Short mmCIF file of C-alpha atoms in Angstrom, two decimals:
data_model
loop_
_atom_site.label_atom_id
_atom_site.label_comp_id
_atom_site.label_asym_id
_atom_site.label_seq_id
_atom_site.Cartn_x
_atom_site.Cartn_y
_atom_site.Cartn_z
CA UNK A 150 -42.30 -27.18 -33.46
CA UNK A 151 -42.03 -29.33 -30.05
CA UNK A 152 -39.26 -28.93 -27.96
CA UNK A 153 -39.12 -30.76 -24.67
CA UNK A 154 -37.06 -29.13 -21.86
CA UNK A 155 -35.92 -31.52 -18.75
CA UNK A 156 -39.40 -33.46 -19.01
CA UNK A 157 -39.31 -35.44 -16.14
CA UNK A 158 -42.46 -37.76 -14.95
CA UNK A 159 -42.66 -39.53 -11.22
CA UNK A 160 -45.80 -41.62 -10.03
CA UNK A 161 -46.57 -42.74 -6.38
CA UNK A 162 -46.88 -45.89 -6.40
CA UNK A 163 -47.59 -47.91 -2.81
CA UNK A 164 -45.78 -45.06 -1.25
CA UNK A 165 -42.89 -45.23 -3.43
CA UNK A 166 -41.73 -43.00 -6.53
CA UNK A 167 -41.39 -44.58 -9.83
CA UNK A 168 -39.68 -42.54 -12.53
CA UNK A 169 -41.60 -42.78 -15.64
CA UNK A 170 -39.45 -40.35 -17.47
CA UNK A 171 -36.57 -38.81 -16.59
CA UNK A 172 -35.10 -35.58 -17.47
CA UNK A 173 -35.91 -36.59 -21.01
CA UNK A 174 -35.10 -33.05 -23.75
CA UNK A 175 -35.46 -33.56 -27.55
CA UNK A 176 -36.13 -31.23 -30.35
CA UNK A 177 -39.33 -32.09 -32.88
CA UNK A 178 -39.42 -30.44 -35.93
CA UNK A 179 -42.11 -28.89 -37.57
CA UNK A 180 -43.64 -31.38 -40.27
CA UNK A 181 -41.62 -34.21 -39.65
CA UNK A 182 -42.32 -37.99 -38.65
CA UNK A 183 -40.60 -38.82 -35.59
CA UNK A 184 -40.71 -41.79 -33.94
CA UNK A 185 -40.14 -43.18 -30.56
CA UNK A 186 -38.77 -46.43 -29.85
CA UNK A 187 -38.35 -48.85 -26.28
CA UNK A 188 -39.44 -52.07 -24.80
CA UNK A 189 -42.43 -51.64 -21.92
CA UNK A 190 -41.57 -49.75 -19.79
CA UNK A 191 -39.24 -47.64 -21.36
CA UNK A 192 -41.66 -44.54 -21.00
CA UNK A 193 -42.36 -43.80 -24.03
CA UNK A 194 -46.00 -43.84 -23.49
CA UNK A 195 -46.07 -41.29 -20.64
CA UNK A 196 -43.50 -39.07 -22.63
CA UNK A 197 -45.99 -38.95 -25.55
CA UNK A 198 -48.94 -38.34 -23.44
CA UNK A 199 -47.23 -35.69 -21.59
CA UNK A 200 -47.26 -33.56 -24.85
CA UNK A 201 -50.90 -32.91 -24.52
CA UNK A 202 -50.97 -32.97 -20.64
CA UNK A 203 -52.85 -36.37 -21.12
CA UNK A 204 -50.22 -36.92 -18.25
CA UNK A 205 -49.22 -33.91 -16.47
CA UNK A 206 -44.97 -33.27 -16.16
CA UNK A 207 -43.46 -33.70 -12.68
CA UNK A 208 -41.21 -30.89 -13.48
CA UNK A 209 -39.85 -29.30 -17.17
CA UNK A 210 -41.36 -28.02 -19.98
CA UNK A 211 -43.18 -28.78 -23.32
CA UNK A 212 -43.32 -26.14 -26.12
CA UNK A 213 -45.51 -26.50 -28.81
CA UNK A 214 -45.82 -23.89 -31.88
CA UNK A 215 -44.09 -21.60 -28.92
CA UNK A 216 -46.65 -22.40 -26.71
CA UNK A 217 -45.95 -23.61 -23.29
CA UNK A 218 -48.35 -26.22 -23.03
CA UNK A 219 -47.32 -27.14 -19.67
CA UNK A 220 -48.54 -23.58 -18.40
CA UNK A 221 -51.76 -23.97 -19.17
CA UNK A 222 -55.14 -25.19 -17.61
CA UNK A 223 -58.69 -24.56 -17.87
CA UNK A 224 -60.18 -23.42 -21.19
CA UNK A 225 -56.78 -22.52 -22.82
CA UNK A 226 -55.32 -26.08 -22.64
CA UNK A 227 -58.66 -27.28 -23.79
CA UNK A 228 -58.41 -25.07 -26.61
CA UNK A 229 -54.12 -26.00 -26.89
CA UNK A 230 -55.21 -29.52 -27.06
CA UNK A 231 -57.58 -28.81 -30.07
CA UNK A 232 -54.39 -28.78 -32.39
CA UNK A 233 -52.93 -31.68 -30.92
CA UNK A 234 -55.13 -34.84 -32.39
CA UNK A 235 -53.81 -38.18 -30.88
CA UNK A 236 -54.72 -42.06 -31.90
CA UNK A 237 -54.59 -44.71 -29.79
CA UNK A 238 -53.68 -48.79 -29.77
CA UNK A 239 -57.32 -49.47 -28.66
CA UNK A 240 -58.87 -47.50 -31.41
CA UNK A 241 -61.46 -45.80 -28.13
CA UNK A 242 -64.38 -45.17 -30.42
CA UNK A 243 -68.03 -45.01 -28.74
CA UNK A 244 -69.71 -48.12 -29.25
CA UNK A 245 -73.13 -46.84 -29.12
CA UNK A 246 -71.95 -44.28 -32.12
CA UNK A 247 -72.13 -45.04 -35.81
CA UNK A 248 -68.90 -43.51 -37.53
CA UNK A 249 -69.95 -40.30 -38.51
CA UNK A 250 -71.24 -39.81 -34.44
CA UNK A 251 -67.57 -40.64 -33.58
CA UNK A 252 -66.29 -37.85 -35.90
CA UNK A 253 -68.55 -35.47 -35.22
CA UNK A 254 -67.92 -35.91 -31.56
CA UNK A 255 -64.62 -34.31 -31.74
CA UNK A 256 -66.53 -31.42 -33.72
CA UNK A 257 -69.32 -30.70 -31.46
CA UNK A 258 -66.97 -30.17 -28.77
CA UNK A 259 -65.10 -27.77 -30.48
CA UNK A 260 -68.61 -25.92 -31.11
CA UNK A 261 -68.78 -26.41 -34.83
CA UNK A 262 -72.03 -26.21 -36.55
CA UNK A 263 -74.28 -28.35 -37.95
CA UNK A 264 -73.56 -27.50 -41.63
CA UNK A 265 -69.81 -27.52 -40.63
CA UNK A 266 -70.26 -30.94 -38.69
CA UNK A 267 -71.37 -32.67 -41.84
CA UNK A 268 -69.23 -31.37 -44.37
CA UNK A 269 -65.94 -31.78 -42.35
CA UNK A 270 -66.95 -35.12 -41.71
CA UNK A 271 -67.52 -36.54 -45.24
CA UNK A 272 -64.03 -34.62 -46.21
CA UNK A 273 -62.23 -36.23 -43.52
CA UNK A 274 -64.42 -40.27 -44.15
CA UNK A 275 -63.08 -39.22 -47.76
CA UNK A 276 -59.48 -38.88 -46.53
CA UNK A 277 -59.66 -42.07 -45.05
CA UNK A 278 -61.52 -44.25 -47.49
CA UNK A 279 -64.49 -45.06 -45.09
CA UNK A 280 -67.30 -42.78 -47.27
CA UNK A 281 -69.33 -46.22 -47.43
CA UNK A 282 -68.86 -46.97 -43.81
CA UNK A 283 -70.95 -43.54 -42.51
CA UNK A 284 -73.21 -44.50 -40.56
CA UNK A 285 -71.64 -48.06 -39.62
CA UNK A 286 -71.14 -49.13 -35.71
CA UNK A 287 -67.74 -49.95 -34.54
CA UNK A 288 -68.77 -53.53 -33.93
CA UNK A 289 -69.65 -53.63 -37.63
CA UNK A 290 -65.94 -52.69 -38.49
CA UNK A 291 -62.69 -54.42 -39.45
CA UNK A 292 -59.43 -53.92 -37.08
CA UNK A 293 -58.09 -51.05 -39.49
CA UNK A 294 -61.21 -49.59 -40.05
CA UNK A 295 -62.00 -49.06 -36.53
CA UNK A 296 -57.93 -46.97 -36.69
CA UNK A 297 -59.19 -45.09 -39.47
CA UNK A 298 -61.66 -44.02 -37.92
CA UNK A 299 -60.11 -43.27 -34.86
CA UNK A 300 -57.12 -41.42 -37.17
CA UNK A 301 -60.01 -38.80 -39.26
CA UNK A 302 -61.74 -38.32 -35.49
CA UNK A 303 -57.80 -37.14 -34.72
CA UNK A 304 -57.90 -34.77 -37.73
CA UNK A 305 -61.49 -33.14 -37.45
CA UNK A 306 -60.45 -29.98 -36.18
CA UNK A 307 -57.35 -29.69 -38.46
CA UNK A 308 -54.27 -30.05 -35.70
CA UNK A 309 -50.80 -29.22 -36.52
CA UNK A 310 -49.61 -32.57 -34.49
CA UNK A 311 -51.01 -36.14 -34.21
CA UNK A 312 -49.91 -38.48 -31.50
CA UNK A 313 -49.69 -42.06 -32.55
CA UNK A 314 -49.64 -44.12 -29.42
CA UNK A 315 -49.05 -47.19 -30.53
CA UNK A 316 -51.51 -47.37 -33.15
CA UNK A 317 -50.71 -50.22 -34.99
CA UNK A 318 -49.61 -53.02 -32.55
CA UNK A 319 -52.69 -54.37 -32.65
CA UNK A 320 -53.50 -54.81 -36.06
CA UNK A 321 -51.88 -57.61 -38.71
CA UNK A 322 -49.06 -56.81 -40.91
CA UNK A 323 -50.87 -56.14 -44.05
CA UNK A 324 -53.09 -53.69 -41.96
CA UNK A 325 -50.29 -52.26 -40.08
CA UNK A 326 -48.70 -51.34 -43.71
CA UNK A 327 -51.98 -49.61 -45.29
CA UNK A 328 -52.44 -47.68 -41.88
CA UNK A 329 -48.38 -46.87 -42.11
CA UNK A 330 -49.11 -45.46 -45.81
CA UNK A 331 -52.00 -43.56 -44.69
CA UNK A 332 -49.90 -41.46 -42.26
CA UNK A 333 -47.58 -41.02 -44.45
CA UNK A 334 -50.00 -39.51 -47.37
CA UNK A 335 -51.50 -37.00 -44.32
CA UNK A 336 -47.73 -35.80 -43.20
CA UNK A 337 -47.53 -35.20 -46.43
CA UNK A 338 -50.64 -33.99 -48.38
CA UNK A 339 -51.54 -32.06 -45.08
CA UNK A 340 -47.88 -31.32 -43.55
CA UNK A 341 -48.81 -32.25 -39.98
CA UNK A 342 -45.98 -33.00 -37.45
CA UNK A 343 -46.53 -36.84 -36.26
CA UNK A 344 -45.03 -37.98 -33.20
CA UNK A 345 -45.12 -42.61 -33.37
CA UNK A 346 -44.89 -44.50 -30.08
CA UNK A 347 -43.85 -48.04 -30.74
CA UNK A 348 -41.86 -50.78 -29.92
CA UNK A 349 -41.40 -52.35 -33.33
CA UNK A 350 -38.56 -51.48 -35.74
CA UNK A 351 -40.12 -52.34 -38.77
CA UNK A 352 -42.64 -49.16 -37.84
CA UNK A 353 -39.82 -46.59 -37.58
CA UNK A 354 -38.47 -47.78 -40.92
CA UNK A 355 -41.12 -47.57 -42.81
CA UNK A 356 -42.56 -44.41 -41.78
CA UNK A 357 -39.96 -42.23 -39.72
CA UNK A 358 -37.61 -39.55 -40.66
CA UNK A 359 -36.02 -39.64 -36.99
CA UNK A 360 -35.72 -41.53 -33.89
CA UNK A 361 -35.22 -41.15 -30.23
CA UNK A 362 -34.24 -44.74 -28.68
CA UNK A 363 -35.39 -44.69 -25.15
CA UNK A 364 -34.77 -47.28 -21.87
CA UNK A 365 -35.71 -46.42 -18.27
CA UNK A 366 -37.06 -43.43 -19.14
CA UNK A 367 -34.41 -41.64 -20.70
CA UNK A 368 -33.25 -41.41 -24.43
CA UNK A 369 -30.38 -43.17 -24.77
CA UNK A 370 -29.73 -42.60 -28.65
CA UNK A 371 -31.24 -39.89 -31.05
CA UNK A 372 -30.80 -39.40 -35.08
CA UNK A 373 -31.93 -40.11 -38.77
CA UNK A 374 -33.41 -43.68 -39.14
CA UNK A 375 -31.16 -44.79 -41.96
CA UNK A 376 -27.99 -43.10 -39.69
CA UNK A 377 -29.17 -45.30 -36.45
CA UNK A 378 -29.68 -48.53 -39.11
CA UNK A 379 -26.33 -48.41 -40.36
CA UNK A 380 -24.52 -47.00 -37.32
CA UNK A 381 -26.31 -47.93 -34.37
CA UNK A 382 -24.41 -46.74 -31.28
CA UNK A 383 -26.05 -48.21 -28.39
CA UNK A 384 -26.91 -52.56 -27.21
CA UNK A 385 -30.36 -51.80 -27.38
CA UNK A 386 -30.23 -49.67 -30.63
CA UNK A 387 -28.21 -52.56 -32.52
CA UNK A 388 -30.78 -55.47 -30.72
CA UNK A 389 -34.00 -53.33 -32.85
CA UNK A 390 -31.90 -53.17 -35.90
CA UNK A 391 -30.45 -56.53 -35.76
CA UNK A 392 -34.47 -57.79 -35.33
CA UNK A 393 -34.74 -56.16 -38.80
CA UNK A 394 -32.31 -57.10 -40.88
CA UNK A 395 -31.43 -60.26 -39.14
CA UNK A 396 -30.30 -62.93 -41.39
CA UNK A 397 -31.20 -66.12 -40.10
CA UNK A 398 -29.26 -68.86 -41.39
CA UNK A 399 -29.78 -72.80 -40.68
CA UNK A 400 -27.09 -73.83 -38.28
CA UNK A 401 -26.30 -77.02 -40.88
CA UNK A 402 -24.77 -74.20 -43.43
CA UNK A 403 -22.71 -72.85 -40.95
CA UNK A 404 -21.23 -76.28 -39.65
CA UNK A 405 -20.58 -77.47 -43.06
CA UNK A 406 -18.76 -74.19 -44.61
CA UNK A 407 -14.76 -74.43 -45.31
CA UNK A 408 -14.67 -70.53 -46.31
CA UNK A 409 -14.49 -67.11 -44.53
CA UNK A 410 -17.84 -65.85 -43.33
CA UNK A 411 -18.31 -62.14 -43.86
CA UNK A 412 -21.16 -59.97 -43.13
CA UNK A 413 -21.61 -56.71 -45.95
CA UNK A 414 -23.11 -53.81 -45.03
CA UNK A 415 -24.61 -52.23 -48.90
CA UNK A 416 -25.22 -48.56 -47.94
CA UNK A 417 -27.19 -45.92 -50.01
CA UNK A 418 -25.87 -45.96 -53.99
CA UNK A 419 -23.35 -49.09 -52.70
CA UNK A 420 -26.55 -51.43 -52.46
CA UNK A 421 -27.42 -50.47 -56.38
CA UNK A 422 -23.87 -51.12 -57.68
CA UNK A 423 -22.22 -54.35 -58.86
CA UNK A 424 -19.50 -54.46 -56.07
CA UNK A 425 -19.91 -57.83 -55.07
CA UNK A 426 -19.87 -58.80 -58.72
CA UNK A 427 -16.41 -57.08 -59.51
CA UNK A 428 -14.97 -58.35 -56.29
CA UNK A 429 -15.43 -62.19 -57.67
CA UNK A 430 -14.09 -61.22 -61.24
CA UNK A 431 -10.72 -59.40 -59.67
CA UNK A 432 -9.36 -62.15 -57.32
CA UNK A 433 -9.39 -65.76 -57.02
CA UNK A 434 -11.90 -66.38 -54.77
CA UNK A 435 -15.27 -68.19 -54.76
CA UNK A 436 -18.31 -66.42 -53.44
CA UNK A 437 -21.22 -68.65 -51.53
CA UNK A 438 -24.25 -66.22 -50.74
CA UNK A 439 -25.75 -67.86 -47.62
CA UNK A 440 -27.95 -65.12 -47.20
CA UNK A 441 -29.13 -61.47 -48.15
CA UNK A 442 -32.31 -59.11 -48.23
CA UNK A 443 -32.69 -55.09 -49.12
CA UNK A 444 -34.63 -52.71 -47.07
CA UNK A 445 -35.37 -49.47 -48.40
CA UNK A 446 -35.26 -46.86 -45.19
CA UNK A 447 -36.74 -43.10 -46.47
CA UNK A 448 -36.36 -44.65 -50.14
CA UNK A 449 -32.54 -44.94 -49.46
CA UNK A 450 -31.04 -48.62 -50.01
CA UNK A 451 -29.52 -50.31 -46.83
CA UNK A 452 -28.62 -53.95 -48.25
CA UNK A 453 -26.89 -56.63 -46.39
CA UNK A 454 -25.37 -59.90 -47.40
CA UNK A 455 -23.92 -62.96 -45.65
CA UNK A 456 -20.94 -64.67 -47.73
CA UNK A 457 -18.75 -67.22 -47.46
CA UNK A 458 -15.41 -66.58 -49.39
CA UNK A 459 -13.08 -69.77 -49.99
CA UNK A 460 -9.81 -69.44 -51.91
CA UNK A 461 -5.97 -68.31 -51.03
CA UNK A 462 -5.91 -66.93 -48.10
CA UNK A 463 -3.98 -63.99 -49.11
CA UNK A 464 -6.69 -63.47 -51.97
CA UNK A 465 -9.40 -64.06 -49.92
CA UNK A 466 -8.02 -60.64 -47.41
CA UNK A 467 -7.57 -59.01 -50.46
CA UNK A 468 -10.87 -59.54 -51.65
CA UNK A 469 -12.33 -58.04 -48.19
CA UNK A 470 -10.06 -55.15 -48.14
CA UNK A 471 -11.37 -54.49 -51.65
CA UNK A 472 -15.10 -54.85 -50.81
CA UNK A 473 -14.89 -52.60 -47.37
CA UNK A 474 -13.41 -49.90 -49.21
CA UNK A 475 -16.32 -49.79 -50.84
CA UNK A 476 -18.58 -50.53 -48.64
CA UNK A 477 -17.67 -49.03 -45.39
CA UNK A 478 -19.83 -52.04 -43.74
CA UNK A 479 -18.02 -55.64 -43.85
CA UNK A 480 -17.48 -57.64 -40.93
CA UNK A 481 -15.30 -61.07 -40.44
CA UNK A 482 -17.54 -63.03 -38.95
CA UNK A 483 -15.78 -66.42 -38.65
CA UNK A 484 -12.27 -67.65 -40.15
CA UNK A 485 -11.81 -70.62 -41.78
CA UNK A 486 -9.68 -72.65 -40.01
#
């Protein structure tokens, strides 16, 4: 669906060249939710907005439905660029234009009709839940409004990709989850490719079905979301997972425990069965939970669990042997002394 060849990005800056992205190649495929992940600066950005020549490559290639995008100029990347919709963080809606103006804007351009203006429109302020919010100004509109508009201006003239450019940083959590869900029901009701920018974890897990991890312009790890969650290869893949399922435990606990502290890594149908249970009825060993959550990654559960074991310390090894053979995911922490 996309494949990006050697994509490579450099900007003069005061006389000096500043790699934005460097020889970055990756493989989209057609209907899927991929997401891209990195701190500023990373180049995420400029990768994503070379896909529609928002940003034009220094040198490599970008193929889109087996199109070579970065061929193109004049009226045929104009008309390219009509099947690649994009959102951005800013929501960039005309002030001056009530919502259906903002729409139709994308619609006029594309030479649509009148008749095919307005009934596009009301399908896609439908799609979005904004029917009542026609002929409403920007100003007049909430945060996540303003993105849902900006997402069914994005759709008008039915693209086979959207680029999300970071388009929920700026809203709060609850929003950023309705706007997440909405995404999801277009991939898929409408089985459009989606390409996320972000620099939040918690966005990749709740919407992606891959990830490319990038720093300093380059991708430094690539894969499923649930694979990079529970086998994270690189520092700065582990530091965005750990942000997630961090468990943050008051340092008083710590000081005063006399047990082993182990850290238990639930994976897929592990986190729905009774291991932990079984462990404490087979050996002689108390169990203190000290801390524990469940995230639920492409409706897979990844559970983990902080737990302080006291007993024998023969039992006690036994007891972790027993749970990381079912596991595949515990980690000694600390020793008792």
């Amino acid at each position: 669906m996309i494949d990006i060849e050697q994509l490579t990005k450099i900007y003069n800056v005061h006389r000096k060249e500043v790699v934005g992205v460097d020889h970055v190649s990756l493989s989209i495929q057609s209907g899927e939710i991929f997401g891209i992940i990195g701190h500023s600066g990373a180049g995420k950005s400029t990768l994503l907005r070379c896909i529609n020549l928002l940003e034009r490559p220094t040198s490599g290639r970008i193929i889109v439905d087996d199109t070579d995008i970065t061929a193109l100029s004049g009226a045929a990347l104009r008309e390219a660029r009509l099947k690649i919709g994009m959102i951005f963080q800013q929501f960039c809606l005309i002030r001056s234009k009530t919502v259906f103006e903002n729409i139709a804007f994308a619609l006029r351009a594309a030479g649509k009709t009148k008749t095919e203006i307005e009934t596009r429109v009301h399908e896609l302020l439908e799609m979005v839940g904004l029917l009542d919010k026609r002929d409403a100004y920007p100003s007049q509109l909430s945060g996540g409004q303003k993105q849902r508009v900006g997402i069914a201006r994005a759709l008008a003239n039915n693209p086979t990709v959207l680029l999300c450019d970071e388009a929920t940083s700026a809203l709060d959590p609850a929003t950023t989850s309705s706007i997440l869900q909405l995404l999801k029901q277009i991939n898929r009701e409408l089985g459009i490719t989606i390409v996320v920018i972000t620099h939040e974890m918690e966005v990749i897990k709740e919407i992606c079905d891959r990830v490319a991890v990038m720093q300093n312009g380059r991708i430094v790890e690539i894969g499923r979301v649930y694979d990079l969650f529970t086998q994270p290869q690189q520092p700065l893949t582990r530091s965005f997972v750990e942000h997630v399922l961090r468990l943050d435990v008051p340092e008083r606990l710590l000081q005063a425990r006399t047990g082993t502290l182990v850290r238990i890594l639930f994976q897929g149908p592990a986190a729905e069965q009774a291991i932990l249970s079984d462990t404490l009825q087979t050996f002689r060993v108390r169990g203190n939970i000290l801390h524990g959550k469940i995230e639920y990654i492409n409706d897979t559960p990844l559970g983990v669990l902080l737990l302080e074991l006291s007993g024998d310390e023969q039992e006690v090894e036994r007891a972790i042997r027993y749970m990381a053979e079912r596991t595949k995911g515990v980690e000694v922490i600390d020793r008792a002394a």
